[in-house]
Coordinates of C-alpha atoms in Angstrom, one line a residue:
Chain A
X1 CA 0.0 0.0 0.0
X2 CA 1.3 3.4 -0.9
X3 CA 1.6 6.0 1.8
X4 CA -1.2 8.6 2.2
X5 CA -0.3 12.2 1.2
X6 CA -1.5 15.0 3.5
X7 CA -1.3 18.6 2.2
X8 CA -2.4 21.7 4.1
X9 CA -3.7 24.4 1.9
X10 CA -3.7 28.1 2.8
X11 CA -5.7 30.8 1.0
X12 CA -5.8 34.5 1.6
X13 CA -6.1 36.0 -1.9
X14 CA -9.1 38.2 -1.2
X15 CA -11.4 38.4 1.8
X16 CA -11.5 34.8 3.2
X17 CA -8.8 33.5 5.5
X18 CA -8.9 29.8 4.9
X19 CA -6.9 26.6 5.7
X20 CA -7.7 23.0 4.9
X21 CA -6.1 19.5 5.0
X22 CA -6.7 17.2 2.0
X23 CA -5.7 13.5 1.8
X24 CA -4.3 12.2 -1.5
X25 CA -5.6 15.2 -3.4
X26 CA -9.2 14.2 -3.4
X27 CA -10.5 13.9 0.2
X28 CA -11.2 16.8 2.5
X29 CA -10.1 16.1 6.0
X30 CA -10.7 19.6 7.4
X31 CA -11.8 22.8 5.8
X32 CA -11.8 26.1 7.7
X33 CA -12.9 29.5 6.3
X34 CA -13.0 32.7 8.3
X35 CA -15.1 35.2 6.2
X36 CA -14.8 38.9 6.5
X37 CA -18.1 39.5 4.8
X38 CA -19.7 41.2 7.9
X39 CA -16.8 43.7 8.2
X40 CA -16.5 44.3 4.4
X41 CA -20.3 44.8 4.0
X42 CA -19.9 48.3 5.6
X43 CA -17.8 49.4 2.6
X44 CA -20.0 47.9 -0.1
X45 CA -17.0 45.8 -1.4
X46 CA -13.7 44.5 -0.4
X47 CA -11.2 47.1 0.9
X48 CA -7.7 45.7 0.5
X49 CA -6.2 47.3 3.6
X50 CA -9.1 46.0 5.7
X51 CA -8.8 42.6 4.2
X52 CA -5.0 42.4 5.0
X53 CA -5.7 43.5 8.6
X54 CA -8.3 40.8 9.1
X55 CA -6.0 38.1 7.6
X56 CA -3.2 38.9 10.1
X57 CA -5.8 38.5 12.9
X58 CA -7.1 35.2 11.7
X59 CA -4.2 33.4 10.0
X60 CA -2.6 31.2 12.8
X61 CA -6.0 30.5 14.3
X62 CA -7.4 29.2 11.0
X63 CA -4.4 27.0 10.3
X64 CA -4.5 25.6 13.8
X65 CA -8.2 24.9 13.5
X66 CA -7.6 23.0 10.2
X67 CA -4.9 20.9 11.8
X68 CA -6.8 20.2 15.0
X69 CA -10.0 19.1 13.2
X70 CA -7.8 17.0 10.9
X71 CA -6.3 15.4 14.0
X72 CA -2.8 15.9 12.5
X73 CA 0.4 17.4 13.8
X74 CA 2.5 19.6 11.5
X75 CA 5.2 17.0 11.1
X76 CA 2.6 14.5 9.8
X77 CA 2.0 16.7 6.8
X78 CA 3.8 16.2 3.5
X79 CA 3.7 19.8 2.2
X80 CA 2.3 23.2 2.5
X81 CA 0.3 24.6 -0.4
X82 CA -0.5 28.3 -0.6
X83 CA -2.2 30.6 -3.0
X84 CA 0.7 32.5 -4.6
X85 CA -1.6 34.6 -6.9
X86 CA -3.5 36.2 -8.4
X87 CA -5.3 38.4 -5.9
X88 CA -4.9 41.4 -3.7
X89 CA -1.2 41.7 -3.1
X90 CA -1.4 42.7 0.6
X91 CA -3.8 39.9 1.3
X92 CA -1.8 37.3 -0.6
X93 CA 1.4 37.9 1.2
X94 CA -0.1 37.2 4.6
X95 CA -0.9 33.6 3.4
X96 CA 2.4 33.3 1.6
X97 CA 4.5 34.4 4.6
X98 CA 2.6 32.4 7.1
X99 CA 3.0 29.3 4.8
X100 CA 6.7 29.9 4.4
X101 CA 7.2 30.4 8.1
X102 CA 5.1 27.3 8.9
X103 CA 6.9 25.2 6.2
X104 CA 10.4 26.3 7.4
X105 CA 9.7 25.7 11.1
X106 CA 8.4 22.2 10.4
X107 CA 10.9 21.2 7.6
X108 CA 8.1 20.9 5.0
X109 CA 8.2 21.7 1.3
X110 CA 6.2 24.7 0.1
X111 CA 4.2 24.8 -3.1
X112 CA 2.8 28.0 -4.6
X113 CA -0.7 27.4 -6.2
X114 CA -2.5 29.6 -8.8
X115 CA -5.9 30.6 -7.4
X116 CA -7.7 29.6 -10.6
X117 CA -5.9 26.2 -10.7
X118 CA -7.3 25.9 -7.2
X119 CA -10.9 26.6 -8.3
X120 CA -10.5 24.1 -11.1
X121 CA -9.1 21.4 -8.8
X122 CA -12.1 21.9 -6.4
X123 CA -13.7 19.5 -8.8
X124 CA -11.1 16.8 -8.1
X125 CA -12.5 16.7 -4.5
X126 CA -15.9 15.6 -6.0
X127 CA -15.1 13.3 -8.9
X128 CA -11.9 12.5 -10.9
X129 CA -11.2 15.0 -13.7
X130 CA -11.4 13.6 -17.2
X131 CA -9.4 15.1 -20.1
X132 CA -9.6 17.0 -22.3
X133 CA -11.5 19.2 -19.8
X134 CA -13.1 22.6 -20.2
X135 CA -13.3 24.8 -17.1
X136 CA -15.5 27.9 -16.9
X137 CA -14.2 30.1 -14.0
X138 CA -16.6 32.8 -12.9
X139 CA -16.0 34.8 -9.8
X140 CA -15.7 38.4 -8.4
X141 CA -12.2 38.6 -9.9
X142 CA -12.3 36.2 -12.8
X143 CA -14.2 35.1 -15.9
X144 CA -12.2 32.6 -17.8
X145 CA -12.5 29.6 -20.1
X146 CA -9.6 27.2 -19.6
X147 CA -8.8 24.1 -21.6
X148 CA -6.9 21.3 -19.8
X149 CA -5.4 18.4 -21.8
X150 CA -3.9 16.7 -18.8
X151 CA -3.2 17.3 -15.1
X152 CA -1.2 20.5 -14.7
X153 CA -1.7 21.8 -18.2
X154 CA -3.7 24.9 -18.6
X155 CA -4.6 26.8 -21.8
X156 CA -6.5 30.0 -21.5
X157 CA -8.9 30.2 -24.4
X158 CA -11.1 33.1 -23.3
X159 CA -11.2 35.7 -20.6
X160 CA -13.0 39.0 -19.7
X161 CA -11.7 42.1 -21.3
X162 CA -13.1 44.4 -18.6
X163 CA -15.2 43.5 -15.6
X164 CA -15.3 40.0 -14.1
X165 CA -18.8 38.5 -14.1
X166 CA -19.0 38.7 -10.3
X167 CA -17.8 42.3 -10.4
X168 CA -20.6 43.1 -12.8
X169 CA -23.1 41.4 -10.4
X170 CA -21.9 43.5 -7.5
X171 CA -22.0 46.7 -9.4
X172 CA -25.5 46.1 -10.8
X173 CA -26.6 45.2 -7.3
X174 CA -25.3 48.5 -6.0
X175 CA -27.2 50.3 -8.8
X176 CA -30.4 48.5 -7.6
X177 CA -29.6 49.4 -4.0
X178 CA -29.1 45.8 -3.0
X179 CA -26.7 44.9 -0.1
X180 CA -23.2 43.5 -0.7
X181 CA -22.4 40.9 -1.9
X182 CA -24.8 41.5 -4.8
X183 CA -24.6 38.1 -6.7
X184 CA -26.9 36.1 -4.5
X185 CA -29.3 39.0 -4.2
X186 CA -29.6 39.4 -8.0
X187 CA -29.9 35.6 -8.4
X188 CA -32.8 35.6 -5.9
X189 CA -34.7 38.5 -7.5
X190 CA -34.2 37.0 -10.9
X191 CA -35.6 33.7 -9.7
X192 CA -38.7 35.4 -8.2
X193 CA -39.2 37.7 -11.2
X194 CA -42.4 37.6 -13.4
X195 CA -40.8 39.8 -16.2
X196 CA -37.6 40.5 -17.9
X197 CA -36.0 43.7 -19.2
X198 CA -34.2 43.1 -22.4
X199 CA -30.5 44.0 -22.1
X200 CA -27.9 43.4 -24.9
X201 CA -25.5 40.4 -25.0
X202 CA -21.8 41.1 -25.6
X203 CA -20.8 38.5 -28.1
X204 CA -17.6 40.2 -29.3
X205 CA -16.0 38.8 -32.4
X206 CA -17.6 35.5 -33.6
X207 CA -14.4 33.5 -33.2
X208 CA -13.6 34.9 -29.8
X209 CA -14.1 33.2 -26.4
X210 CA -13.5 36.4 -24.6
X211 CA -16.1 38.1 -22.5
X212 CA -17.1 41.7 -21.7
X213 CA -19.6 42.8 -19.1
X214 CA -19.0 46.5 -18.7
X215 CA -21.3 47.4 -21.6
X216 CA -24.1 45.4 -20.0
X217 CA -23.5 47.1 -16.7
X218 CA -23.7 50.5 -18.4
X219 CA -27.0 49.4 -20.1
X220 CA -28.5 48.7 -16.7
X221 CA -27.4 52.1 -15.4
X222 CA -28.8 53.9 -18.5
X223 CA -32.0 52.0 -18.3
X224 CA -32.5 53.1 -14.7
X225 CA -31.6 56.7 -15.5
X226 CA -34.0 56.9 -18.4
X227 CA -36.9 55.5 -16.3
X228 CA -36.1 57.8 -13.4
X229 CA -36.0 60.9 -15.7
X230 CA -39.4 60.0 -17.0
X231 CA -40.5 59.7 -13.3
X232 CA -41.2 56.0 -13.7
X233 CA -40.3 53.4 -11.1
X234 CA -37.6 50.7 -11.7
X235 CA -38.8 47.1 -11.1
X236 CA -35.6 45.6 -9.5
X237 CA -36.9 42.1 -10.1
X238 CA -37.2 42.7 -13.9
X239 CA -33.8 44.4 -14.1
X240 CA -32.2 41.6 -12.1
X241 CA -33.8 38.9 -14.3
X242 CA -32.8 40.8 -17.5
X243 CA -29.2 41.3 -16.3
X244 CA -28.8 37.7 -15.2
X245 CA -30.3 36.2 -18.4
X246 CA -27.8 38.2 -20.5
X247 CA -24.8 37.1 -18.4
X248 CA -25.9 33.5 -18.3
X249 CA -26.7 33.3 -22.0
X250 CA -23.3 34.6 -23.0
X251 CA -21.4 32.3 -20.6
X252 CA -23.4 29.2 -21.6
X253 CA -23.2 29.8 -25.3
X254 CA -19.5 30.4 -25.3
X255 CA -18.8 27.4 -23.0
X256 CA -20.9 25.1 -25.3
X257 CA -19.1 26.4 -28.4
X258 CA -15.7 25.8 -26.8
X259 CA -16.6 22.3 -25.6
X260 CA -17.7 21.3 -29.1
X261 CA -14.6 22.8 -30.8
X262 CA -12.1 21.1 -28.4
X263 CA -14.1 17.8 -28.1
X264 CA -13.9 17.8 -24.3
X265 CA -14.8 14.8 -22.2
X266 CA -15.9 16.9 -19.2
X267 CA -17.0 20.5 -18.4
X268 CA -16.7 22.0 -15.0
X269 CA -17.7 25.3 -13.5
X270 CA -15.9 26.9 -10.6
X271 CA -15.6 30.2 -8.7
X272 CA -18.1 32.1 -6.6
X273 CA -20.5 32.9 -9.5
X274 CA -20.7 29.2 -10.2
X275 CA -22.9 29.1 -7.1
X276 CA -25.5 31.1 -9.0
X277 CA -28.6 29.0 -9.5
X278 CA -29.5 30.6 -12.8
X279 CA -26.1 29.9 -14.3
X280 CA -26.0 26.3 -12.9
X281 CA -29.4 25.5 -14.4
X282 CA -28.5 26.9 -17.7
X283 CA -25.2 25.0 -18.0
X284 CA -26.8 21.8 -16.8
X285 CA -29.4 22.0 -19.4
X286 CA -27.1 22.9 -22.2
X287 CA -24.5 20.2 -21.5
X288 CA -27.3 17.7 -20.9
X289 CA -28.3 18.3 -24.5
X290 CA -24.7 18.1 -25.6
X291 CA -24.3 14.8 -23.6
X292 CA -21.1 16.1 -22.1
X293 CA -20.7 15.4 -18.4
X294 CA -21.0 18.7 -16.5
X295 CA -20.0 19.2 -12.9
X296 CA -20.1 22.1 -10.5
X297 CA -18.9 21.7 -6.9
X298 CA -21.1 22.4 -3.9
X299 CA -21.3 26.1 -3.0
X300 CA -18.7 25.9 -0.2
X301 CA -16.2 24.7 -2.7
X302 CA -17.2 27.3 -5.4
X303 CA -16.5 30.3 -3.2
X304 CA -12.9 30.9 -2.0
X305 CA -11.6 28.1 0.2
X306 CA -8.3 26.3 1.0
X307 CA -9.4 22.7 0.2
X308 CA -9.2 23.6 -3.5
X309 CA -5.7 25.0 -2.9
X310 CA -4.7 21.8 -1.1
X311 CA -6.2 19.7 -3.9
X312 CA -4.2 21.6 -6.7
X313 CA -1.2 21.6 -4.4
X314 CA -1.4 17.8 -4.0
X315 CA -1.4 17.3 -7.8
X316 CA 1.7 19.6 -8.0
X317 CA 3.3 17.8 -5.1
X318 CA 2.9 14.4 -6.9
X319 CA 4.5 16.0 -10.0
X320 CA 7.5 17.2 -8.0
X321 CA 6.7 20.9 -8.1
X322 CA 8.4 22.8 -5.2
X323 CA 8.6 26.4 -4.3
X324 CA 11.3 28.2 -2.2
X325 CA 11.4 30.5 0.8
X326 CA 11.8 33.4 -1.6
X327 CA 8.2 32.9 -2.8
X328 CA 6.3 36.2 -3.0
X329 CA 2.6 37.1 -3.5
X330 CA 2.0 37.6 -7.2
X331 CA -1.1 39.8 -7.7
X332 CA -1.0 39.3 -11.5
X333 CA 0.2 35.7 -11.7
X334 CA -0.4 34.1 -15.1
X335 CA -2.0 30.6 -15.2
X336 CA 1.0 28.7 -16.4
X337 CA 1.1 25.0 -16.8
X338 CA 3.3 23.1 -14.3
X339 CA 3.6 20.3 -16.8
Chain B
X1 CA 18.2 31.3 25.9
X2 CA 18.2 31.8 22.1
X3 CA 16.3 34.8 20.7
X4 CA 15.3 35.4 17.1
X5 CA 14.5 39.1 16.3
X6 CA 12.7 40.3 13.2
X7 CA 12.2 43.9 12.1
X8 CA 10.5 44.6 8.7
X9 CA 8.4 47.5 9.9
X10 CA 9.9 50.0 7.4
X11 CA 12.2 49.9 4.4
X12 CA 15.2 48.4 6.3
X13 CA 15.3 44.7 7.1
X14 CA 17.0 43.5 10.2
X15 CA 17.1 39.9 11.6
X16 CA 19.3 38.7 14.5
X17 CA 20.1 35.8 16.7
X18 CA 21.1 36.5 20.4
X19 CA 22.2 33.6 22.5
X20 CA 22.5 34.0 26.3
X21 CA 22.8 37.7 26.0
X22 CA 25.4 37.6 23.2
X23 CA 24.7 38.8 19.7
X24 CA 25.7 35.9 17.4
X25 CA 24.7 37.3 14.1
X26 CA 22.7 40.2 12.7
X27 CA 21.8 41.0 9.1
X28 CA 20.8 44.6 8.3
X29 CA 20.0 46.3 5.1
X30 CA 18.5 49.6 4.2
X31 CA 18.1 48.7 0.5
X32 CA 14.5 48.8 -0.6
X33 CA 14.3 45.0 -0.5
X34 CA 10.9 43.3 -0.8
X35 CA 10.3 42.0 2.7
X36 CA 7.8 39.4 1.5
X37 CA 10.4 37.9 -0.6
X38 CA 13.5 38.5 1.5
X39 CA 12.6 38.1 5.2
X40 CA 12.3 34.3 5.3
X41 CA 15.4 33.6 3.3
X42 CA 17.2 36.1 5.6
X43 CA 16.0 34.1 8.6
X44 CA 17.0 30.8 7.0
X45 CA 20.4 32.2 6.2
X46 CA 20.9 33.4 9.7
X47 CA 20.1 30.1 11.3
X48 CA 22.3 28.3 8.8
X49 CA 25.3 30.6 9.5
X50 CA 25.0 30.1 13.3
X51 CA 24.4 26.4 12.9
X52 CA 21.0 26.3 14.4
X53 CA 17.6 24.9 13.5
X54 CA 14.2 26.5 14.0
X55 CA 13.5 24.2 17.0
X56 CA 16.6 25.7 18.7
X57 CA 14.8 29.1 19.0
X58 CA 13.5 29.8 22.5
X59 CA 11.9 33.2 22.0
X60 CA 10.9 35.4 19.2
X61 CA 10.9 39.2 19.2
X62 CA 9.2 41.2 16.5
X63 CA 8.9 44.9 15.6
X64 CA 5.2 45.5 15.8
X65 CA 4.9 48.9 14.2
X66 CA 4.1 51.6 13.6
X67 CA 5.5 51.9 10.1
X68 CA 4.7 50.6 6.6
X69 CA 1.4 48.7 7.0
X70 CA 2.6 46.0 4.6
X71 CA 6.1 45.8 6.0
X72 CA 4.8 45.5 9.6
X73 CA 2.4 42.8 8.6
X74 CA 5.1 40.6 7.0
X75 CA 7.3 40.6 10.1
X76 CA 4.3 40.1 12.4
X77 CA 2.9 37.3 10.3
X78 CA 6.2 35.4 10.1
X79 CA 6.8 36.0 13.9
X80 CA 3.4 34.9 15.1
X81 CA 3.4 31.8 12.7
X82 CA 6.9 30.7 14.0
X83 CA 5.9 31.3 17.6
X84 CA 2.6 29.4 17.2
X85 CA 4.0 26.4 15.4
X86 CA 7.2 26.2 17.4
X87 CA 5.2 26.8 20.6
X88 CA 7.6 29.5 21.8
X89 CA 6.8 32.9 23.4
X90 CA 6.5 36.0 21.3
X91 CA 7.3 39.5 22.3
X92 CA 6.2 42.5 20.2
X93 CA 8.2 45.8 20.6
X94 CA 7.3 49.2 19.2
X95 CA 9.3 49.8 16.0
X96 CA 10.0 53.3 17.3
X97 CA 11.3 51.9 20.6
X98 CA 13.7 49.7 18.6
X99 CA 15.2 52.8 17.0
X100 CA 15.4 54.6 20.4
X101 CA 17.2 51.5 21.8
X102 CA 20.1 52.3 19.4
X103 CA 20.9 55.5 21.4
X104 CA 20.1 54.5 25.0
X105 CA 22.5 56.8 26.9
X106 CA 21.3 60.2 25.7
X107 CA 20.5 62.7 28.5
X108 CA 17.3 64.3 27.2
X109 CA 14.4 63.3 24.9
X110 CA 15.1 60.5 22.4
X111 CA 12.8 61.0 19.5
X112 CA 12.7 58.1 17.0
X113 CA 11.0 59.2 13.8
X114 CA 9.8 57.5 10.6
X115 CA 8.3 59.5 7.7
X116 CA 4.6 58.9 7.1
X117 CA 4.3 61.2 4.1
X118 CA 2.2 64.4 3.5
X119 CA 3.9 66.2 6.4
X120 CA 3.3 63.4 8.9
X121 CA 5.6 61.2 10.9
X122 CA 5.4 58.2 13.2
X123 CA 7.2 59.3 16.3
X124 CA 7.5 58.9 20.0
X125 CA 9.4 60.5 22.9
X126 CA 11.5 58.4 25.3
X127 CA 13.8 59.1 28.1
X128 CA 16.6 56.8 29.4
X129 CA 17.0 56.1 33.1
X130 CA 18.4 53.1 35.1
X131 CA 15.2 51.1 34.4
X132 CA 15.6 51.5 30.6
X133 CA 13.5 53.6 28.2
X134 CA 10.6 55.4 29.7
X135 CA 7.9 56.8 27.5
X136 CA 7.5 60.7 27.5
X137 CA 4.8 60.7 24.9
X138 CA 3.3 57.7 23.2
X139 CA 4.0 56.2 19.7
X140 CA 1.7 57.9 17.3
X141 CA 1.0 59.3 13.8
X142 CA 1.7 63.0 14.2
X143 CA 1.9 66.0 11.9
X144 CA 5.3 67.5 12.0
X145 CA 3.9 70.6 13.7
X146 CA 2.2 68.5 16.4
X147 CA 5.5 66.7 17.1
X148 CA 7.4 69.9 17.3
X149 CA 4.8 71.3 19.8
X150 CA 5.2 68.2 22.0
X151 CA 9.0 68.5 21.9
X152 CA 8.9 72.3 22.6
X153 CA 6.8 71.6 25.8
X154 CA 9.6 69.4 27.2
X155 CA 12.3 72.1 27.2
X156 CA 15.1 69.5 27.0
X157 CA 17.6 68.6 24.4
X158 CA 16.2 66.2 21.8
X159 CA 18.1 63.5 19.9
X160 CA 16.4 62.4 16.7
X161 CA 17.0 58.9 15.5
X162 CA 16.0 57.1 12.3
X163 CA 17.1 57.5 8.7
X164 CA 14.0 59.6 7.8
X165 CA 15.1 62.4 10.2
X166 CA 17.2 63.7 7.3
X167 CA 13.9 64.6 5.5
X168 CA 12.8 66.9 8.3
X169 CA 16.2 68.0 9.6
X170 CA 15.8 71.6 8.4
X171 CA 12.3 72.1 9.8
X172 CA 13.3 70.6 13.1
X173 CA 16.4 72.8 13.4
X174 CA 14.4 75.9 12.6
X175 CA 11.9 75.2 15.3
X176 CA 14.0 73.7 18.0
X177 CA 17.4 75.4 17.3
X178 CA 20.4 74.1 19.2
X179 CA 18.2 71.8 21.3
X180 CA 17.9 69.5 18.3
X181 CA 20.6 66.9 17.6
X182 CA 20.7 64.1 15.1
X183 CA 22.0 60.6 15.5
X184 CA 25.0 59.7 13.3
X185 CA 24.4 57.2 10.5
X186 CA 25.4 54.0 12.3
X187 CA 22.5 54.4 14.7
X188 CA 19.8 55.2 12.2
X189 CA 18.8 51.8 11.1
X190 CA 16.6 49.6 13.2
X191 CA 18.6 46.7 14.5
X192 CA 17.1 43.4 15.5
X193 CA 19.7 43.1 18.3
X194 CA 18.3 46.4 19.8
X195 CA 14.8 44.8 19.4
X196 CA 15.9 41.7 21.2
X197 CA 17.5 43.8 24.0
X198 CA 14.2 45.7 24.4
X199 CA 12.3 42.4 24.3
X200 CA 14.4 40.9 27.0
X201 CA 13.5 43.8 29.3
X202 CA 9.8 43.7 28.4
X203 CA 7.3 42.1 30.7
X204 CA 4.9 41.9 27.8
X205 CA 4.5 38.4 26.4
X206 CA 2.0 38.4 23.5
X207 CA -1.1 36.2 23.1
X208 CA 0.1 34.7 19.8
X209 CA -3.1 34.1 17.9
X210 CA -4.6 37.5 18.6
X211 CA -1.3 39.4 18.1
X212 CA -1.6 42.1 15.4
X213 CA 0.5 45.1 14.3
X214 CA 0.3 48.4 16.2
X215 CA -0.7 50.4 13.2
X216 CA -1.3 53.6 15.2
X217 CA -3.6 54.7 12.4
X218 CA -7.0 53.5 11.2
X219 CA -7.4 52.3 7.7
X220 CA -8.7 55.2 5.5
X221 CA -11.9 53.3 4.6
X222 CA -12.6 52.8 8.3
X223 CA -12.0 56.5 9.1
X224 CA -14.4 57.5 6.3
X225 CA -16.9 55.0 7.4
X226 CA -16.9 56.2 11.0
X227 CA -17.2 59.8 9.8
X228 CA -20.2 58.8 7.6
X229 CA -21.8 57.2 10.7
X230 CA -21.3 60.5 12.6
X231 CA -18.7 59.0 14.9
X232 CA -15.3 60.4 15.8
X233 CA -12.5 58.3 14.3
X234 CA -9.9 57.1 16.8
X235 CA -6.3 56.3 16.3
X236 CA -6.6 52.7 15.1

């Protein structure tokens, strides 16, 4: 019997301080997330300096909690995996420096994980990945289509040219006077809505898998302005439904087109916006018709967490990838293949 | 007793190992190094050179701020993580007190100073007596005028210490005249050995998990939020 591999993952790229222990890359032993949402809600979004201050407060407690609930001592671990980037630089370097100090003190190797690779590998915690694989990553900071031909190989085939999908959700929610974070609020209003405002779809060039959401956001703002100038009331349900259907249709259509072109065996969705019920339903229906297996992790693994970082870190560990104590937070880190 | 000291509160980086009251090795640099990248390799190098392992460390001292928010957080994060996982005590010392500890035997007010931009400084007033450094006025984020007013009240000679004093030397001399003196260059960098010396004389052992930097200033977003709520912002 081969020895089990235990990796602790650490994630601080935005406003969640998280640590998790994963066994053999696919089994969560512990998963701890300290959210700053109550604090950040006051500002209507994530303030980087506030995020960094909270990370320092939480970091050792969160790692300790992950080890205690896993019932493991530091020396029983095989490696430390940490989000190296992309993300808020001040936030990233709390996780990176804690991970380096922890690894050094306990004689463990350190592995720097790309946040998006983490989101993709959240799926490995649910079912084995099958290649070629198409991943749609949608979150507050990312909107990307990534093709994987094998473990550790990433090809970016499409990305947002302006706002990330989740960013557009938050901005539109603010226009509608909804509390932060806006995504779940819009999703709820859209689901309850009995009407839809028709907003444009940003398809860009016909051969492009890129996205753009800033035009849609402006359309929503203009629509509200025009109505208000005429002294009419805005129906937030109808606006939310119209916005959501535009976002979902573009994401789904481009994902289906890419899946066909690359002949993928599996499609996965990941990131905070993958928790959106409208998007899930649309992708499930579309890939059902295509007869391509489609998976989306449970909500707790869609939003930022450290189990996904440990999962990706495990695959990197097996492939012999190692970082050094000179690792730094990389806010604009590219999604490079490790194979 | 083996101490590890870490100061990354401002541009300079200093790490040191003190064993039984003797400085074994210290590394200081004032180059604008990236602390996030350099601090851990500096600590690793230090332990390698003195032939020790992390488990040999008995106590950890860290410069807790005020200073560069990011810089302070790097040192504090490394120090509290090491202290927690090695299960060793942690002592946080004011980054200004670390500077003041470079010039202990001055008869008057010792004023460590770090530039905080837009006419502001992080500064404090200390006096040396047999018990060590005694606070005359607390660490804070002061406008230069506020600082000069506090120092004028004291009617004593003042020794400014810290490499940023050069930025304000002219204004300080104009206002304080012959009472103002400036530490020579070799005393103007924070030294982790001074930090450890101060930590050895501190009764304050930190609660590791809840240990955070002494920013001495609220985050701007927090100040604005409090103002919007009609509350008076404090000093972080």
